[in-house]
Amino acid sequence: MSEKATLSILSVESVTPSSPAAADSAVVCVVRCIEGTAQLGMELHRLAPWKGTASPLTLVAIEWYGRQADQLDTMHSAKVTLIGAGADSLAVWGVLDSAPDASESP
């Protein structure tokens, strides 16, 4: 997936913490895409105000104006569902960014 995206978290709607049998948590939050195009299946990494290392979160659902969508374009807001270890630690005004392509590394 070559597309990049940066999302700003506007609110956290609900959190489903991981169970002992599953390592991943799920979180539903409202985000604004501030750069690029977010797509289903995209892996996102916490930028701010997160401290420390965390595994990526996977974007599994986008709800835009009550409809399911495959992507979210720059400057649009939507309700999204993210899953991954530590998803339950996301907070308002946090920033999520897609991983850069390996081909673009120095």
Coordinates of C-alpha atoms in Angstrom, one line a residue:
M1 CA 0.0 0.0 0.0
S2 CA 1.8 3.1 -1.2
E3 CA -0.6 5.8 0.0
K4 CA 0.3 7.8 3.1
A5 CA -2.0 9.4 5.7
T6 CA -1.9 11.4 8.9
L7 CA -4.9 11.4 11.2
S8 CA -5.6 13.6 14.2
I9 CA -7.8 12.1 16.9
L10 CA -10.8 14.4 17.7
S11 CA -12.6 12.1 20.2
V12 CA -12.5 8.6 21.5
E13 CA -16.0 7.0 21.3
S14 CA -15.5 3.5 22.7
V15 CA -12.7 1.1 23.7
T16 CA -12.8 -2.7 23.8
P17 CA -9.7 -3.8 25.8
S18 CA -7.9 -6.9 24.9
S19 CA -8.9 -10.1 26.5
P20 CA -6.4 -12.6 28.0
A21 CA -6.9 -14.7 24.9
A22 CA -6.3 -11.8 22.4
A23 CA -3.5 -9.3 22.5
D24 CA -5.3 -6.7 20.4
S25 CA -7.6 -3.9 21.6
A26 CA -10.2 -2.1 19.5
V27 CA -11.0 1.6 19.6
V28 CA -13.7 3.6 17.8
C29 CA -12.8 7.2 17.5
V30 CA -13.5 10.3 15.4
V31 CA -10.5 11.5 13.4
R32 CA -9.6 14.1 10.9
C33 CA -7.4 13.2 8.0
I34 CA -4.8 16.0 7.9
E35 CA -2.6 14.7 5.2
G36 CA -2.9 12.0 2.5
T37 CA -5.7 9.4 2.1
A38 CA -6.4 6.8 4.8
Q39 CA -7.5 3.4 3.5
L40 CA -8.9 0.3 5.0
G41 CA -6.2 -2.1 6.1
M42 CA -3.6 0.7 6.5
E43 CA -1.2 0.4 9.4
L44 CA -0.9 3.6 11.5
H45 CA 1.7 4.5 14.1
R46 CA 1.2 6.8 17.1
L47 CA 3.2 10.1 16.9
A48 CA 1.9 12.4 19.6
P49 CA 1.5 12.6 22.5
W50 CA 2.5 8.9 22.7
K51 CA 5.8 8.2 24.5
G52 CA 7.6 4.9 23.9
T53 CA 7.4 2.2 21.3
A54 CA 4.2 0.7 20.2
S55 CA 3.1 -1.7 17.5
P56 CA 1.0 -0.3 14.7
L57 CA -2.7 -0.1 14.7
T58 CA -4.8 -1.4 11.7
L59 CA -7.6 0.7 10.3
V60 CA -10.5 -1.8 9.9
A61 CA -13.6 0.5 9.5
I62 CA -14.4 4.0 8.3
E63 CA -17.8 5.5 8.8
W64 CA -18.3 8.8 6.9
Y65 CA -21.7 10.5 7.3
G66 CA -23.3 7.2 8.4
R67 CA -22.0 5.2 5.5
Q68 CA -19.2 2.7 5.4
A69 CA -16.2 3.9 3.3
D70 CA -13.0 2.4 1.9
Q71 CA -11.0 5.6 2.3
L72 CA -10.9 9.0 4.0
D73 CA -9.4 11.9 2.1
T74 CA -7.5 14.9 3.4
M75 CA -9.5 17.5 5.5
H76 CA -12.4 15.1 6.0
S77 CA -13.5 13.7 9.4
A78 CA -15.0 10.2 10.1
K79 CA -15.6 7.7 12.8
V80 CA -13.0 4.9 12.5
T81 CA -12.2 1.6 14.1
L82 CA -8.6 0.7 14.9
I83 CA -7.3 -2.5 16.3
G84 CA -3.9 -3.4 17.7
A85 CA -1.9 -3.8 20.9
G86 CA -2.4 -0.7 22.9
A87 CA -5.3 0.7 20.9
D88 CA -7.0 1.4 24.3
S89 CA -4.3 3.9 25.1
L90 CA -5.2 6.4 22.3
A91 CA -6.2 9.9 23.5
V92 CA -7.8 13.1 22.1
W93 CA -5.3 15.2 20.0
G94 CA -3.1 12.2 19.4
V95 CA -1.7 11.9 15.9
L96 CA -1.5 8.7 13.9
D97 CA 0.7 8.4 10.8
S98 CA 1.1 5.6 8.2
A99 CA 4.4 3.9 7.9
P100 CA 6.6 5.2 5.1
D101 CA 7.5 2.9 2.3
A102 CA 10.8 1.0 2.8
S103 CA 11.9 2.3 -0.7
E104 CA 11.8 5.8 0.6
S105 CA 14.2 5.2 3.6
P106 CA 17.6 6.9 3.3

